[in-house]
Coordinates of C-alpha atoms in Angstrom, one line a residue:
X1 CA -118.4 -77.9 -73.7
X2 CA -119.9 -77.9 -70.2
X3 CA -117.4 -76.4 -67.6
X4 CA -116.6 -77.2 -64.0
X5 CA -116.9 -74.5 -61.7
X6 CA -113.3 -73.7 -60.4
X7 CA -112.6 -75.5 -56.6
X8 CA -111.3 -71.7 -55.6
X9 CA -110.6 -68.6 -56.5
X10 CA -107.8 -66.5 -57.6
X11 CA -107.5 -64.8 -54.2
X12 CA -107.8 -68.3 -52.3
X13 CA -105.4 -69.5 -54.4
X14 CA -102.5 -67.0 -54.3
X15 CA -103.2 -67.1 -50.5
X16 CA -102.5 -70.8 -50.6
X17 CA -99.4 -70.0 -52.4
X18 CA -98.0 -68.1 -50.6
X19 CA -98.5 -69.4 -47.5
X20 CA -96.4 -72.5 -48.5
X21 CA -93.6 -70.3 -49.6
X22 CA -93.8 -69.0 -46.2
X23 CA -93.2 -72.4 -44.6
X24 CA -90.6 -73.4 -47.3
X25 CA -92.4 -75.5 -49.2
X26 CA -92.0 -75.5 -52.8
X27 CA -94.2 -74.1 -55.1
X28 CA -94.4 -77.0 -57.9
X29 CA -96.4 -76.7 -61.6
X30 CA -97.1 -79.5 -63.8
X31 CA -97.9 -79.2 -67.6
X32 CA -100.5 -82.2 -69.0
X33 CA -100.6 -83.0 -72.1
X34 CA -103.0 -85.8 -71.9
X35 CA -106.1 -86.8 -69.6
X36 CA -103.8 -89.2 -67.6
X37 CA -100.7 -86.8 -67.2
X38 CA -103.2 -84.6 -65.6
X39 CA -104.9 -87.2 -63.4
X40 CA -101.3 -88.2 -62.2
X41 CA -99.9 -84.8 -61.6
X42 CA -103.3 -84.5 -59.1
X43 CA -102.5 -87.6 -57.5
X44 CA -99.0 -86.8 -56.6
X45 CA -100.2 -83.0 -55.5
X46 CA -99.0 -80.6 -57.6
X47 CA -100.1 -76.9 -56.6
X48 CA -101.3 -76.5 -60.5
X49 CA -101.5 -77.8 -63.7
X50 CA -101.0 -76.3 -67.1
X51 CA -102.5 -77.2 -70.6
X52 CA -101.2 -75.4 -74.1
X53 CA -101.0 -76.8 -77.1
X54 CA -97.5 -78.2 -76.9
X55 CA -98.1 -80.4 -74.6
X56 CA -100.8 -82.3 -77.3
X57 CA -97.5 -82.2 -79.7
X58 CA -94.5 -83.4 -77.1
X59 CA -97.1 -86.1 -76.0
X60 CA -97.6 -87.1 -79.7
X61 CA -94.2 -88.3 -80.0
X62 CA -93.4 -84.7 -81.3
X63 CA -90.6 -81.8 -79.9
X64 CA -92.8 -79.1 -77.8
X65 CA -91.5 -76.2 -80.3
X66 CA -94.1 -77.4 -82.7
X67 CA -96.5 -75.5 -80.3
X68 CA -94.8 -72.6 -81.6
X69 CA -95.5 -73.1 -85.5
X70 CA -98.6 -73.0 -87.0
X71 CA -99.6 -76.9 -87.1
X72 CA -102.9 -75.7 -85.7
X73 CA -104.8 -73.0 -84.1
X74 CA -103.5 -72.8 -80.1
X75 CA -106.5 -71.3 -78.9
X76 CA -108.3 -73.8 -80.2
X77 CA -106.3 -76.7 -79.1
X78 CA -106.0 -75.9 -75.5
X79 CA -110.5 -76.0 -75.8
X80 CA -110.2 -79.2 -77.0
X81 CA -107.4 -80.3 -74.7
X82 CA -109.9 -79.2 -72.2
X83 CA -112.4 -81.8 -72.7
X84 CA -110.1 -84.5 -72.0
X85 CA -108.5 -82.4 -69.2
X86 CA -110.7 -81.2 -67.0
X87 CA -113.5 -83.4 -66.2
X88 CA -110.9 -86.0 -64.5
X89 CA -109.0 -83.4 -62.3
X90 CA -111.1 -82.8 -59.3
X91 CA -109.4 -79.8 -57.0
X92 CA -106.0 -78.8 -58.5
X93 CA -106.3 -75.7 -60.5
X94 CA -105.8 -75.9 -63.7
X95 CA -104.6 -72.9 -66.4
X96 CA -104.8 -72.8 -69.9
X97 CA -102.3 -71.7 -72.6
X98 CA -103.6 -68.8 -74.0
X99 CA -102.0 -66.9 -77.4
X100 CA -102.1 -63.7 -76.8
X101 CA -101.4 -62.6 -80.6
X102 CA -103.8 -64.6 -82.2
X103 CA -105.4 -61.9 -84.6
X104 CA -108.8 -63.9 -84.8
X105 CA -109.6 -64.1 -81.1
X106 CA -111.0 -61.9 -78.9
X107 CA -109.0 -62.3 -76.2
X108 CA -110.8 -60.9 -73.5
X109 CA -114.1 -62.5 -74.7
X110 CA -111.8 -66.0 -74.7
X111 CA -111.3 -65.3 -71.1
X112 CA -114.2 -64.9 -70.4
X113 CA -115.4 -68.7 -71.9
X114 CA -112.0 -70.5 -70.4
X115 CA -112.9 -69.0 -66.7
X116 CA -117.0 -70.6 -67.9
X117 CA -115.3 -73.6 -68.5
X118 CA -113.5 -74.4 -65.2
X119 CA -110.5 -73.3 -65.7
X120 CA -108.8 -71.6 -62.5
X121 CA -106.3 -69.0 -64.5
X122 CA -104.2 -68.9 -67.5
X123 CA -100.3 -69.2 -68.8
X124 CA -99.2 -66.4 -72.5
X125 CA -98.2 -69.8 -74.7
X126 CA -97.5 -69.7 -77.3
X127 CA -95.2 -66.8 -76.3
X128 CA -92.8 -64.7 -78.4
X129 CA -90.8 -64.8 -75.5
X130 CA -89.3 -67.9 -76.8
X131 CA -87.9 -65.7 -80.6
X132 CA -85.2 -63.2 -80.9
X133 CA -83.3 -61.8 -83.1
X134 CA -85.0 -60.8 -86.6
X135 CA -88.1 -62.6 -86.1
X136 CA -89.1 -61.4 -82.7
X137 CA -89.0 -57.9 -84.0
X138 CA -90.7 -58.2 -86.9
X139 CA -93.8 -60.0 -84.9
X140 CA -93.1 -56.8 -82.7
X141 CA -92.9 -54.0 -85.2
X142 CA -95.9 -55.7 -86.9
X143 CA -98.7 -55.8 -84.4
X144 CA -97.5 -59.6 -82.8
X145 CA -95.3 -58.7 -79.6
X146 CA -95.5 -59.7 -76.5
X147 CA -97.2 -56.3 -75.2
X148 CA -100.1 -58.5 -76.1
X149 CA -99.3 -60.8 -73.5
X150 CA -99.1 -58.4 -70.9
X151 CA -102.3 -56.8 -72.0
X152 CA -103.6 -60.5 -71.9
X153 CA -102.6 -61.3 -68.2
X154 CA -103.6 -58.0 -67.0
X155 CA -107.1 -58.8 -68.5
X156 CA -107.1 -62.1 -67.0
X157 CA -106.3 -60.4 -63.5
X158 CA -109.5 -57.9 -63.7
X159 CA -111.3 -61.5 -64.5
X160 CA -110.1 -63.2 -61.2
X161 CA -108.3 -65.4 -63.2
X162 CA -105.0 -66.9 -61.9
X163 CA -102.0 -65.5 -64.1
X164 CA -98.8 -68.0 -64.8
X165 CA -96.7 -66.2 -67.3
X166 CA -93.7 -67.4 -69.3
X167 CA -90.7 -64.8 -69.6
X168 CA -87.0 -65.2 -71.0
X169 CA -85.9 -61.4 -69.8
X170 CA -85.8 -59.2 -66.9
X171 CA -87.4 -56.4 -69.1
X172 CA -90.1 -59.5 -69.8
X173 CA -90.4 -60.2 -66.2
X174 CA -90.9 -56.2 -65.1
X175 CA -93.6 -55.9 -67.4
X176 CA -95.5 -59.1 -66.5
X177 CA -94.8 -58.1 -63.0
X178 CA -96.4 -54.9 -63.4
X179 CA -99.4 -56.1 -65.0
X180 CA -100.8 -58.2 -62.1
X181 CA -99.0 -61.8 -63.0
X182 CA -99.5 -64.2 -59.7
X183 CA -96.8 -66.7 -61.2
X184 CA -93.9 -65.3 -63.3
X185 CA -91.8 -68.1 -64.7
X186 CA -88.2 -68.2 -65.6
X187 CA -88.1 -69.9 -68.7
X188 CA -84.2 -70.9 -69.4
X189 CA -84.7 -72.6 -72.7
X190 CA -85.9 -76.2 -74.1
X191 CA -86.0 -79.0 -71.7
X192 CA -82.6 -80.5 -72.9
X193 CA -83.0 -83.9 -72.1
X194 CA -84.8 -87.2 -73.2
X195 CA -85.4 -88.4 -77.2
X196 CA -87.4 -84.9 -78.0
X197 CA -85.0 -82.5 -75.8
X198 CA -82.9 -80.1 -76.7
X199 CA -79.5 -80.6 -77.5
X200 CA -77.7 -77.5 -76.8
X201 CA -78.5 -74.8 -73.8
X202 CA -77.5 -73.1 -70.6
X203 CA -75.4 -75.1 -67.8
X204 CA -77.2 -75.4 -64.6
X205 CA -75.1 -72.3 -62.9
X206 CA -75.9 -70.2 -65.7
X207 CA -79.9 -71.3 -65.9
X208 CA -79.5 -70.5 -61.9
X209 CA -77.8 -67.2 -63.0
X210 CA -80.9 -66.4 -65.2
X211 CA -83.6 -67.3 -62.7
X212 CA -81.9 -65.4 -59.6
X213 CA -81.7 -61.9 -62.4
X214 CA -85.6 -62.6 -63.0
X215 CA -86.9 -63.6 -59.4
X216 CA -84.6 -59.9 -58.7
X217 CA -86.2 -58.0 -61.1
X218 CA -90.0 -58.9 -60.4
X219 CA -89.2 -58.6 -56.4
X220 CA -87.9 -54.8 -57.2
X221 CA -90.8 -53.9 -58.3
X222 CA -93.7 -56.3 -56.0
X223 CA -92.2 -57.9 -53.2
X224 CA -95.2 -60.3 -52.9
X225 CA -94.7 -62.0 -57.0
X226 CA -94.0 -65.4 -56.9
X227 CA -91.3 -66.4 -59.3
X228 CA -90.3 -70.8 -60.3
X229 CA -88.1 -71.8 -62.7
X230 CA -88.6 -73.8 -65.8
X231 CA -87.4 -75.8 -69.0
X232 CA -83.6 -75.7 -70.1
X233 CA -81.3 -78.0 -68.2
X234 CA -83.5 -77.9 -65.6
X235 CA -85.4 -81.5 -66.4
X236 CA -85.4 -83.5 -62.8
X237 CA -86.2 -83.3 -59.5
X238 CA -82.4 -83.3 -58.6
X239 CA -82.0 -80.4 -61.2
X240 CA -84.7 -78.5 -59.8
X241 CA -83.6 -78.4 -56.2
X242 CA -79.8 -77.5 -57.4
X243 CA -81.4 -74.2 -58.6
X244 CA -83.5 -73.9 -55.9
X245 CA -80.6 -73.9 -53.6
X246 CA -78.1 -72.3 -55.8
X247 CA -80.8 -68.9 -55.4
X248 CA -82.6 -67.0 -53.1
X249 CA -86.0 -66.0 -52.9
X250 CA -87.4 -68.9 -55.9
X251 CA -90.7 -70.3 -54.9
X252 CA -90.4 -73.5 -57.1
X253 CA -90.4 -75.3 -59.9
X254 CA -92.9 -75.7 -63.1
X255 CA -92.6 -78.7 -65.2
X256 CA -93.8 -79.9 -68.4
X257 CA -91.7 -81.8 -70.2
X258 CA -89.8 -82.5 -67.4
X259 CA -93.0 -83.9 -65.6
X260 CA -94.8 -86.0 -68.2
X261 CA -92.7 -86.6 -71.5
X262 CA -89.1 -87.9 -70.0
X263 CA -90.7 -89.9 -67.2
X264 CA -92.7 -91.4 -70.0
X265 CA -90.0 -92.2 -72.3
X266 CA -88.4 -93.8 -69.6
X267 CA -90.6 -95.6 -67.9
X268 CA -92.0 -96.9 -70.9
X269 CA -88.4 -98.1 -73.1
X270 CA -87.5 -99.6 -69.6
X271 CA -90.8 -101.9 -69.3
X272 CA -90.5 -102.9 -73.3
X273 CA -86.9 -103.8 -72.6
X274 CA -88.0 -105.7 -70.2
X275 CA -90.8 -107.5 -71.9
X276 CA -88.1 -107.6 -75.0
X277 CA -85.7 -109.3 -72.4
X278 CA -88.3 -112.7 -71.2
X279 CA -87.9 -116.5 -72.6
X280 CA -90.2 -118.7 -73.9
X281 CA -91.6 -121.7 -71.7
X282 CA -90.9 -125.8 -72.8
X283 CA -93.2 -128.3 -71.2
X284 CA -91.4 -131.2 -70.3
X285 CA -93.0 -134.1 -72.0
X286 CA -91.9 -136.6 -69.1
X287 CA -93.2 -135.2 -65.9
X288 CA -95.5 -132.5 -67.3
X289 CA -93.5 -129.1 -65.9
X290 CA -93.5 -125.9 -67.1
X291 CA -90.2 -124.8 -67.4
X292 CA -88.6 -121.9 -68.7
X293 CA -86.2 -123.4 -71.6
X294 CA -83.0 -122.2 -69.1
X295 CA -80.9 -125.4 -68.4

């Protein structure tokens, strides 16, 4: 497809970044699964916007973990997410979810046609930071782990690509840290909340816990990385700034289902309730009223 050439570059952007943390602003993400999602997150000024491949699913009436089973190619979604994406979100940058392990890519060739396309930098989702225990180190012992990410975002860097990355782990975060990443996230689990969300994870001390031994970790090593927080219990704007207060040193927040599938489900069951909830007219046949059929 014919790209958009990116409104600025990585450099302008991670100035721009950080000059709001300086003033105290909040540094806030939004993931789009749709066209509109997109073109609202720009009109209510979010600093970026991501697209993967789970947004397509959450937004399909479907749980965002089906990004991380093979339902379809990611790679290949997030192109064709890019089609409906892109061409109605004027200056915001937008990243794209990129996996990393995909054994039919080449990555840095993939890179290469996302940055062609318009897109301003890039987010490791699918991510086997999200599996543990037997799985994870099977995907790891077998050529899959998540030292492809990190090869990924440092690749991206050398491109001028903006780097988001996705990390469960402090050993996570120093690696992604040390490879360049602009953005490292603090992913505390499933959005628990809503008709898709999870229905069991971390308190909202204990997320805070997480993201404070993360944001630690990634400043030990480059003062200047900008860590947010994301998923878990962490689901509203009230949420958000409890963590934000409860650590120091957190730049902000990044949203996805948080930001485009629970405002949806609610806003949308409220108005149908409502619709569900109006009367039928009578016309009285004596003086020709419309009334409303309440006495």
């Amino acid at each position: 497809m014919a790209g958009r050439e990116p409104v600025l570059d990585r450099q302008q952007l991670v100035r721009g970044f950080e000059e709001r943390r300086a003033r105290g602003i909040p540094l806030i993400g939004a993931g789009a699964g749709t066209g509109l999602s997109a073109k609202c997150a720009e009109v209510a000024g979010v600093d970026f916007i991501v697209i993967y491949n789970a947004g397509r699913f959450r937004m399909a009436g479907r749980g965002s973990m089906a990004g991380m089973m093979p339902y379809g190619n990611a790679n290949d979604i997030v192109v064709e997410m890019a089609a409906e994406v892109l061409p109605v979100v004027s200056t915001t940058p937008v990243l794209a979810g990129v996996c990393a392990t995909d054994p039919f890519k080449n990555i840095p060739l993939f890179l290469e046609q996302l940055k062609l396309m318009g897109f301003a930098g890039v987010q490791n989702f699918p991510t086997v930071a999200l599996l543990d225990g037997d799985t994870r180190i099977n995907l790891e012992e077998t050529g899959y782990g998540f030292d492809k990410e990190v090869e990924m975002v440092a690749t991206a860097r050398e491109l001028g690509l903006l780097t988001a990355t996705y990390v469960r782990t402090t050993d996570e975060a120093r690696q992604m840290t040390a490879a360049g990443a602009d953005v490292v996230v603090a992913h505390v689990g499933l959005t628990s909340t809503g008709l898709l969300g999870a229905k069991t994870g971390l308190s909202l001390a204990a997320a805070a816990e997480r993201v404070q031994q993360i944001r630690d970790a990634c400043a030990a090593q480059r003062p200047d990385v900008l860590v947010v927080c994301h998923g878990g219990p962490i689901a509203t704007p009230d949420d958000a700034q409890q963590v934000l207060q409860a650590t120091e040193g957190v730049a902000g927040f990044l949203g996805a289902s948080s930001m485009e599938r629970i405002p949806v489900e609610e806003a949308m069951v409220d108005t149908m309730r409502r619709f569900k909830s109006i009367k039928l007219g009578e016309r009285d046949a004596a003086v020709g009223e419309f009334r409303t059929g309440e006495q």
